Amino acid sequence: MFSLFIILASVRPAIDTELTPELEAEGYARDVVRAVQDERKNVGLHIADRIDLSLTVPSDHVADVEAWRDMIAAETLALSLRGSLGRIGCDQLSVAVISW
């Protein structure tokens, strides 16, 4: 038992801090979820209320939203997710929540 402790004590964990495109896409999707949750709160929805979700997404993040579409819908209780993905001239995320 004592030797096992010595072996474990000498192990140093390594953390990979490289941001891959996949991690950046997931991070943007989580930012979308946070923005939707903030909007749900602003319009006074109950935590279990289902919504229709409309997003306007900058063109450089369309693939991120499409890749994480199911997670965004599940986390925000969206029955539908639609919007202007990659609208020309759009430089920031816009969220519209329609309650049921």
mmCIF file of N, CA and C in Angstrom:
data_model
loop_
_atom_site.group_PDB
_atom_site.id
_atom_site.type_symbol
_atom_site.label_atom_id
_atom_site.label_comp_id
_atom_site.label_asym_id
_atom_site.label_seq_id
_atom_site.Cartn_x
_atom_site.Cartn_y
_atom_site.Cartn_z
ATOM 1 N N MET A 1 0.815 -1.186 0.000
ATOM 2 C CA MET A 1 0.000 0.000 0.000
ATOM 3 C C MET A 1 0.867 1.262 0.000
ATOM 4 N N PHE A 2 1.934 1.278 0.752
ATOM 5 C CA PHE A 2 2.814 2.430 0.831
ATOM 6 C C PHE A 2 3.487 2.704 -0.510
ATOM 7 N N SER A 3 3.938 1.680 -1.204
ATOM 8 C CA SER A 3 4.597 1.871 -2.496
ATOM 9 C C SER A 3 3.615 2.382 -3.555
ATOM 10 N N LEU A 4 2.363 1.978 -3.472
ATOM 11 C CA LEU A 4 1.355 2.472 -4.387
ATOM 12 C C LEU A 4 1.179 3.981 -4.215
ATOM 13 N N PHE A 5 1.205 4.448 -2.994
ATOM 14 C CA PHE A 5 1.089 5.874 -2.726
ATOM 15 C C PHE A 5 2.252 6.636 -3.356
ATOM 16 N N ILE A 6 3.416 6.124 -3.272
ATOM 17 C CA ILE A 6 4.592 6.789 -3.835
ATOM 18 C C ILE A 6 4.476 6.864 -5.354
ATOM 19 N N ILE A 7 4.011 5.820 -5.963
ATOM 20 C CA ILE A 7 3.852 5.821 -7.405
ATOM 21 C C ILE A 7 2.812 6.853 -7.825
ATOM 22 N N LEU A 8 1.678 6.901 -7.149
ATOM 23 C CA LEU A 8 0.642 7.862 -7.488
ATOM 24 C C LEU A 8 1.066 9.293 -7.203
ATOM 25 N N ALA A 9 1.844 9.483 -6.169
ATOM 26 C CA ALA A 9 2.291 10.829 -5.820
ATOM 27 C C ALA A 9 3.253 11.391 -6.853
ATOM 28 N N SER A 10 3.917 10.543 -7.599
ATOM 29 C CA SER A 10 4.876 11.031 -8.581
ATOM 30 C C SER A 10 4.233 11.298 -9.946
ATOM 31 N N VAL A 11 2.959 11.001 -10.105
ATOM 32 C CA VAL A 11 2.260 11.241 -11.364
ATOM 33 C C VAL A 11 1.778 12.679 -11.390
ATOM 34 N N ARG A 12 2.067 13.347 -12.478
ATOM 35 C CA ARG A 12 1.622 14.734 -12.628
ATOM 36 C C ARG A 12 0.659 14.812 -13.802
ATOM 37 N N PRO A 13 -0.541 15.267 -13.543
ATOM 38 C CA PRO A 13 -1.511 15.347 -14.644
ATOM 39 C C PRO A 13 -1.119 16.424 -15.639
ATOM 40 N N ALA A 14 -1.427 16.172 -16.892
ATOM 41 C CA ALA A 14 -1.169 17.149 -17.946
ATOM 42 C C ALA A 14 -2.510 17.661 -18.458
ATOM 43 N N ILE A 15 -2.563 18.936 -18.689
ATOM 44 C CA ILE A 15 -3.782 19.544 -19.206
ATOM 45 C C ILE A 15 -3.474 20.102 -20.588
ATOM 46 N N ASP A 16 -4.243 19.655 -21.549
ATOM 47 C CA ASP A 16 -4.082 20.146 -22.912
ATOM 48 C C ASP A 16 -4.927 21.409 -23.063
ATOM 49 N N THR A 17 -4.288 22.532 -23.288
ATOM 50 C CA THR A 17 -5.004 23.814 -23.378
ATOM 51 C C THR A 17 -5.220 24.272 -24.818
ATOM 52 N N GLU A 18 -4.929 23.405 -25.777
ATOM 53 C CA GLU A 18 -5.131 23.758 -27.174
ATOM 54 C C GLU A 18 -6.628 23.823 -27.490
ATOM 55 N N LEU A 19 -7.031 24.903 -28.115
ATOM 56 C CA LEU A 19 -8.432 25.055 -28.519
ATOM 57 C C LEU A 19 -8.586 24.551 -29.946
ATOM 58 N N THR A 20 -9.260 23.433 -30.079
ATOM 59 C CA THR A 20 -9.520 22.867 -31.397
ATOM 60 C C THR A 20 -10.771 23.518 -31.979
ATOM 61 N N PRO A 21 -10.973 23.396 -33.279
ATOM 62 C CA PRO A 21 -12.213 23.928 -33.865
ATOM 63 C C PRO A 21 -13.461 23.315 -33.235
ATOM 64 N N GLU A 22 -13.388 22.050 -32.855
ATOM 65 C CA GLU A 22 -14.525 21.394 -32.214
ATOM 66 C C GLU A 22 -14.840 22.013 -30.862
ATOM 67 N N LEU A 23 -13.809 22.305 -30.077
ATOM 68 C CA LEU A 23 -14.012 22.939 -28.769
ATOM 69 C C LEU A 23 -14.559 24.354 -28.923
ATOM 70 N N GLU A 24 -14.052 25.079 -29.921
ATOM 71 C CA GLU A 24 -14.552 26.432 -30.149
ATOM 72 C C GLU A 24 -16.014 26.409 -30.587
ATOM 73 N N ALA A 25 -16.392 25.419 -31.408
ATOM 74 C CA ALA A 25 -17.788 25.286 -31.837
ATOM 75 C C ALA A 25 -18.689 24.979 -30.648
ATOM 76 N N GLU A 26 -18.240 24.072 -29.778
ATOM 77 C CA GLU A 26 -19.019 23.750 -28.586
ATOM 78 C C GLU A 26 -19.151 24.967 -27.677
ATOM 79 N N GLY A 27 -18.071 25.718 -27.543
ATOM 80 C CA GLY A 27 -18.106 26.933 -26.720
ATOM 81 C C GLY A 27 -19.101 27.943 -27.254
ATOM 82 N N TYR A 28 -19.144 28.123 -28.578
ATOM 83 C CA TYR A 28 -20.109 29.057 -29.155
ATOM 84 C C TYR A 28 -21.534 28.558 -28.929
ATOM 85 N N ALA A 29 -21.739 27.254 -29.092
ATOM 86 C CA ALA A 29 -23.078 26.683 -28.864
ATOM 87 C C ALA A 29 -23.514 26.913 -27.420
ATOM 88 N N ARG A 30 -22.604 26.776 -26.485
ATOM 89 C CA ARG A 30 -22.946 27.021 -25.076
ATOM 90 C C ARG A 30 -23.227 28.506 -24.828
ATOM 91 N N ASP A 31 -22.540 29.392 -25.562
ATOM 92 C CA ASP A 31 -22.860 30.819 -25.484
ATOM 93 C C ASP A 31 -24.277 31.082 -26.000
ATOM 94 N N VAL A 32 -24.667 30.369 -27.059
ATOM 95 C CA VAL A 32 -26.021 30.499 -27.588
ATOM 96 C C VAL A 32 -27.033 30.060 -26.528
ATOM 97 N N VAL A 33 -26.775 28.922 -25.888
ATOM 98 C CA VAL A 33 -27.671 28.423 -24.836
ATOM 99 C C VAL A 33 -27.796 29.459 -23.721
ATOM 100 N N ARG A 34 -26.679 30.029 -23.300
ATOM 101 C CA ARG A 34 -26.713 31.040 -22.237
ATOM 102 C C ARG A 34 -27.536 32.247 -22.664
ATOM 103 N N ALA A 35 -27.366 32.699 -23.905
ATOM 104 C CA ALA A 35 -28.130 33.849 -24.405
ATOM 105 C C ALA A 35 -29.628 33.538 -24.451
ATOM 106 N N VAL A 36 -29.969 32.331 -24.859
ATOM 107 C CA VAL A 36 -31.383 31.936 -24.905
ATOM 108 C C VAL A 36 -31.952 31.873 -23.492
ATOM 109 N N GLN A 37 -31.204 31.297 -22.565
ATOM 110 C CA GLN A 37 -31.683 31.203 -21.183
ATOM 111 C C GLN A 37 -31.874 32.599 -20.581
ATOM 112 N N ASP A 38 -30.968 33.517 -20.899
ATOM 113 C CA ASP A 38 -31.126 34.902 -20.432
ATOM 114 C C ASP A 38 -32.404 35.520 -20.995
ATOM 115 N N GLU A 39 -32.673 35.268 -22.279
ATOM 116 C CA GLU A 39 -33.876 35.809 -22.904
ATOM 117 C C GLU A 39 -35.134 35.172 -22.318
ATOM 118 N N ARG A 40 -35.086 33.861 -22.034
ATOM 119 C CA ARG A 40 -36.221 33.195 -21.386
ATOM 120 C C ARG A 40 -36.540 33.877 -20.056
ATOM 121 N N LYS A 41 -35.493 34.184 -19.308
ATOM 122 C CA LYS A 41 -35.675 34.847 -18.006
ATOM 123 C C LYS A 41 -36.247 36.254 -18.194
ATOM 124 N N ASN A 42 -35.714 36.972 -19.194
ATOM 125 C CA ASN A 42 -36.177 38.342 -19.443
ATOM 126 C C ASN A 42 -37.660 38.413 -19.796
ATOM 127 N N VAL A 43 -38.175 37.400 -20.496
ATOM 128 C CA VAL A 43 -39.596 37.422 -20.870
ATOM 129 C C VAL A 43 -40.476 36.747 -19.836
ATOM 130 N N GLY A 44 -39.890 36.283 -18.730
ATOM 131 C CA GLY A 44 -40.652 35.759 -17.609
ATOM 132 C C GLY A 44 -41.167 34.340 -17.773
ATOM 133 N N LEU A 45 -40.468 33.522 -18.544
ATOM 134 C CA LEU A 45 -40.914 32.147 -18.731
ATOM 135 C C LEU A 45 -40.591 31.289 -17.512
ATOM 136 N N HIS A 46 -41.448 30.315 -17.265
ATOM 137 C CA HIS A 46 -41.209 29.313 -16.224
ATOM 138 C C HIS A 46 -40.103 28.381 -16.709
ATOM 139 N N ILE A 47 -39.385 27.779 -15.792
ATOM 140 C CA ILE A 47 -38.246 26.931 -16.131
ATOM 141 C C ILE A 47 -38.614 25.762 -17.048
ATOM 142 N N ALA A 48 -39.866 25.292 -16.991
ATOM 143 C CA ALA A 48 -40.283 24.136 -17.787
ATOM 144 C C ALA A 48 -41.048 24.519 -19.051
ATOM 145 N N ASP A 49 -41.228 25.805 -19.307
ATOM 146 C CA ASP A 49 -41.968 26.237 -20.490
ATOM 147 C C ASP A 49 -41.218 25.856 -21.770
ATOM 148 N N ARG A 50 -41.974 25.299 -22.713
ATOM 149 C CA ARG A 50 -41.427 24.985 -24.038
ATOM 150 C C ARG A 50 -41.498 26.237 -24.899
ATOM 151 N N ILE A 51 -40.568 26.343 -25.839
ATOM 152 C CA ILE A 51 -40.496 27.544 -26.666
ATOM 153 C C ILE A 51 -40.282 27.193 -28.131
ATOM 154 N N ASP A 52 -40.569 28.157 -28.984
ATOM 155 C CA ASP A 52 -40.080 28.174 -30.355
ATOM 156 C C ASP A 52 -38.920 29.152 -30.329
ATOM 157 N N LEU A 53 -37.839 28.801 -30.977
ATOM 158 C CA LEU A 53 -36.626 29.601 -30.896
ATOM 159 C C LEU A 53 -36.228 30.093 -32.279
ATOM 160 N N SER A 54 -35.975 31.377 -32.375
ATOM 161 C CA SER A 54 -35.504 31.979 -33.616
ATOM 162 C C SER A 54 -34.164 32.641 -33.344
ATOM 163 N N LEU A 55 -33.170 32.277 -34.134
ATOM 164 C CA LEU A 55 -31.824 32.812 -33.964
ATOM 165 C C LEU A 55 -31.366 33.524 -35.224
ATOM 166 N N THR A 56 -30.625 34.595 -35.040
ATOM 167 C CA THR A 56 -29.878 35.207 -36.129
ATOM 168 C C THR A 56 -28.417 35.037 -35.760
ATOM 169 N N VAL A 57 -27.688 34.333 -36.609
ATOM 170 C CA VAL A 57 -26.322 33.920 -36.293
ATOM 171 C C VAL A 57 -25.363 34.470 -37.345
ATOM 172 N N PRO A 58 -24.229 35.032 -36.910
ATOM 173 C CA PRO A 58 -23.222 35.486 -37.885
ATOM 174 C C PRO A 58 -22.750 34.325 -38.764
ATOM 175 N N SER A 59 -22.402 34.642 -40.001
ATOM 176 C CA SER A 59 -22.038 33.596 -40.963
ATOM 177 C C SER A 59 -20.857 32.748 -40.508
ATOM 178 N N ASP A 60 -19.941 33.316 -39.737
ATOM 179 C CA ASP A 60 -18.781 32.528 -39.306
ATOM 180 C C ASP A 60 -19.115 31.538 -38.189
ATOM 181 N N HIS A 61 -20.356 31.556 -37.684
ATOM 182 C CA HIS A 61 -20.753 30.615 -36.633
ATOM 183 C C HIS A 61 -21.926 29.715 -37.038
ATOM 184 N N VAL A 62 -22.323 29.775 -38.286
ATOM 185 C CA VAL A 62 -23.438 28.942 -38.751
ATOM 186 C C VAL A 62 -23.126 27.463 -38.551
ATOM 187 N N ALA A 63 -21.945 27.032 -38.933
ATOM 188 C CA ALA A 63 -21.575 25.618 -38.798
ATOM 189 C C ALA A 63 -21.577 25.190 -37.332
ATOM 190 N N ASP A 64 -21.176 26.092 -36.434
ATOM 191 C CA ASP A 64 -21.178 25.782 -35.000
ATOM 192 C C ASP A 64 -22.589 25.499 -34.511
ATOM 193 N N VAL A 65 -23.526 26.359 -34.895
ATOM 194 C CA VAL A 65 -24.917 26.190 -34.461
ATOM 195 C C VAL A 65 -25.526 24.939 -35.089
ATOM 196 N N GLU A 66 -25.249 24.700 -36.350
ATOM 197 C CA GLU A 66 -25.788 23.507 -37.009
ATOM 198 C C GLU A 66 -25.241 22.231 -36.367
ATOM 199 N N ALA A 67 -23.960 22.214 -36.041
ATOM 200 C CA ALA A 67 -23.354 21.026 -35.437
ATOM 201 C C ALA A 67 -23.927 20.730 -34.053
ATOM 202 N N TRP A 68 -24.315 21.764 -33.328
ATOM 203 C CA TRP A 68 -24.805 21.613 -31.957
ATOM 204 C C TRP A 68 -26.295 21.920 -31.842
ATOM 205 N N ARG A 69 -27.006 21.891 -32.952
ATOM 206 C CA ARG A 69 -28.434 22.230 -33.007
ATOM 207 C C ARG A 69 -29.269 21.428 -31.999
ATOM 208 N N ASP A 70 -29.070 20.114 -31.954
ATOM 209 C CA ASP A 70 -29.858 19.269 -31.053
ATOM 210 C C ASP A 70 -29.598 19.607 -29.586
ATOM 211 N N MET A 71 -28.332 19.863 -29.237
ATOM 212 C CA MET A 71 -28.001 20.225 -27.859
ATOM 213 C C MET A 71 -28.618 21.568 -27.492
ATOM 214 N N ILE A 72 -28.541 22.532 -28.396
ATOM 215 C CA ILE A 72 -29.120 23.855 -28.137
ATOM 216 C C ILE A 72 -30.619 23.723 -27.902
ATOM 217 N N ALA A 73 -31.299 22.972 -28.767
ATOM 218 C CA ALA A 73 -32.749 22.787 -28.620
ATOM 219 C C ALA A 73 -33.082 22.072 -27.315
ATOM 220 N N ALA A 74 -32.337 21.033 -26.981
ATOM 221 C CA ALA A 74 -32.619 20.276 -25.755
ATOM 222 C C ALA A 74 -32.381 21.117 -24.506
ATOM 223 N N GLU A 75 -31.286 21.847 -24.456
ATOM 224 C CA GLU A 75 -30.937 22.640 -23.275
ATOM 225 C C GLU A 75 -31.888 23.819 -23.056
ATOM 226 N N THR A 76 -32.491 24.306 -24.133
ATOM 227 C CA THR A 76 -33.363 25.476 -24.019
ATOM 228 C C THR A 76 -34.840 25.122 -24.085
ATOM 229 N N LEU A 77 -35.160 23.826 -24.174
ATOM 230 C CA LEU A 77 -36.534 23.329 -24.289
ATOM 231 C C LEU A 77 -37.233 23.888 -25.520
ATOM 232 N N ALA A 78 -36.480 23.997 -26.614
ATOM 233 C CA ALA A 78 -37.038 24.517 -27.861
ATOM 234 C C ALA A 78 -37.716 23.405 -28.649
ATOM 235 N N LEU A 79 -38.968 23.622 -28.982
ATOM 236 C CA LEU A 79 -39.693 22.684 -29.835
ATOM 237 C C LEU A 79 -39.275 22.845 -31.290
ATOM 238 N N SER A 80 -38.894 24.059 -31.640
ATOM 239 C CA SER A 80 -38.380 24.318 -32.984
ATOM 240 C C SER A 80 -37.260 25.337 -32.880
ATOM 241 N N LEU A 81 -36.328 25.241 -33.819
ATOM 242 C CA LEU A 81 -35.207 26.168 -33.876
ATOM 243 C C LEU A 81 -35.078 26.607 -35.328
ATOM 244 N N ARG A 82 -35.297 27.873 -35.558
ATOM 245 C CA ARG A 82 -35.206 28.398 -36.918
ATOM 246 C C ARG A 82 -34.576 29.779 -36.859
ATOM 247 N N GLY A 83 -34.321 30.320 -38.011
ATOM 248 C CA GLY A 83 -33.808 31.667 -38.013
ATOM 249 C C GLY A 83 -32.987 31.987 -39.230
ATOM 250 N N SER A 84 -32.303 33.107 -39.135
ATOM 251 C CA SER A 84 -31.456 33.606 -40.204
ATOM 252 C C SER A 84 -30.030 33.191 -39.904
ATOM 253 N N LEU A 85 -29.668 32.034 -40.381
ATOM 254 C CA LEU A 85 -28.318 31.552 -40.152
ATOM 255 C C LEU A 85 -27.415 32.102 -41.248
ATOM 256 N N GLY A 86 -26.431 32.867 -40.829
ATOM 257 C CA GLY A 86 -25.483 33.430 -41.782
ATOM 258 C C GLY A 86 -26.003 34.608 -42.564
ATOM 259 N N ARG A 87 -26.901 35.366 -41.956
ATOM 260 C CA ARG A 87 -27.464 36.534 -42.630
ATOM 261 C C ARG A 87 -26.361 37.546 -42.950
ATOM 262 N N ILE A 88 -26.367 38.061 -44.135
ATOM 263 C CA ILE A 88 -25.356 39.030 -44.563
ATOM 264 C C ILE A 88 -25.479 40.296 -43.713
ATOM 265 N N GLY A 89 -24.343 40.774 -43.241
ATOM 266 C CA GLY A 89 -24.318 41.973 -42.415
ATOM 267 C C GLY A 89 -24.550 41.716 -40.938
ATOM 268 N N CYS A 90 -24.840 40.487 -40.582
ATOM 269 C CA CYS A 90 -25.068 40.137 -39.178
ATOM 270 C C CYS A 90 -23.717 39.888 -38.523
ATOM 271 N N ASP A 91 -23.428 40.632 -37.468
ATOM 272 C CA ASP A 91 -22.138 40.449 -36.806
ATOM 273 C C ASP A 91 -22.261 39.973 -35.371
ATOM 274 N N GLN A 92 -23.495 39.738 -34.903
ATOM 275 C CA GLN A 92 -23.675 39.222 -33.549
ATOM 276 C C GLN A 92 -24.924 38.351 -33.464
ATOM 277 N N LEU A 93 -24.969 37.536 -32.449
ATOM 278 C CA LEU A 93 -26.088 36.639 -32.218
ATOM 279 C C LEU A 93 -27.310 37.425 -31.774
ATOM 280 N N SER A 94 -28.465 37.071 -32.319
ATOM 281 C CA SER A 94 -29.734 37.660 -31.914
ATOM 282 C C SER A 94 -30.687 36.513 -31.582
ATOM 283 N N VAL A 95 -31.403 36.630 -30.467
ATOM 284 C CA VAL A 95 -32.280 35.566 -29.979
ATOM 285 C C VAL A 95 -33.708 36.092 -29.866
ATOM 286 N N ALA A 96 -34.675 35.309 -30.346
ATOM 287 C CA ALA A 96 -36.091 35.613 -30.154
ATOM 288 C C ALA A 96 -36.750 34.357 -29.609
ATOM 289 N N VAL A 97 -37.410 34.491 -28.466
ATOM 290 C CA VAL A 97 -38.063 33.368 -27.797
ATOM 291 C C VAL A 97 -39.576 33.570 -27.884
ATOM 292 N N ILE A 98 -40.263 32.541 -28.376
ATOM 293 C CA ILE A 98 -41.728 32.575 -28.449
ATOM 294 C C ILE A 98 -42.232 31.465 -27.546
ATOM 295 N N SER A 99 -42.998 31.834 -26.511
ATOM 296 C CA SER A 99 -43.463 30.833 -25.550
ATOM 297 C C SER A 99 -44.715 30.149 -26.058
ATOM 298 N N TRP A 100 -44.973 28.976 -25.505
ATOM 299 C CA TRP A 100 -46.165 28.192 -25.835
ATOM 300 C C TRP A 100 -47.196 28.393 -24.779
#
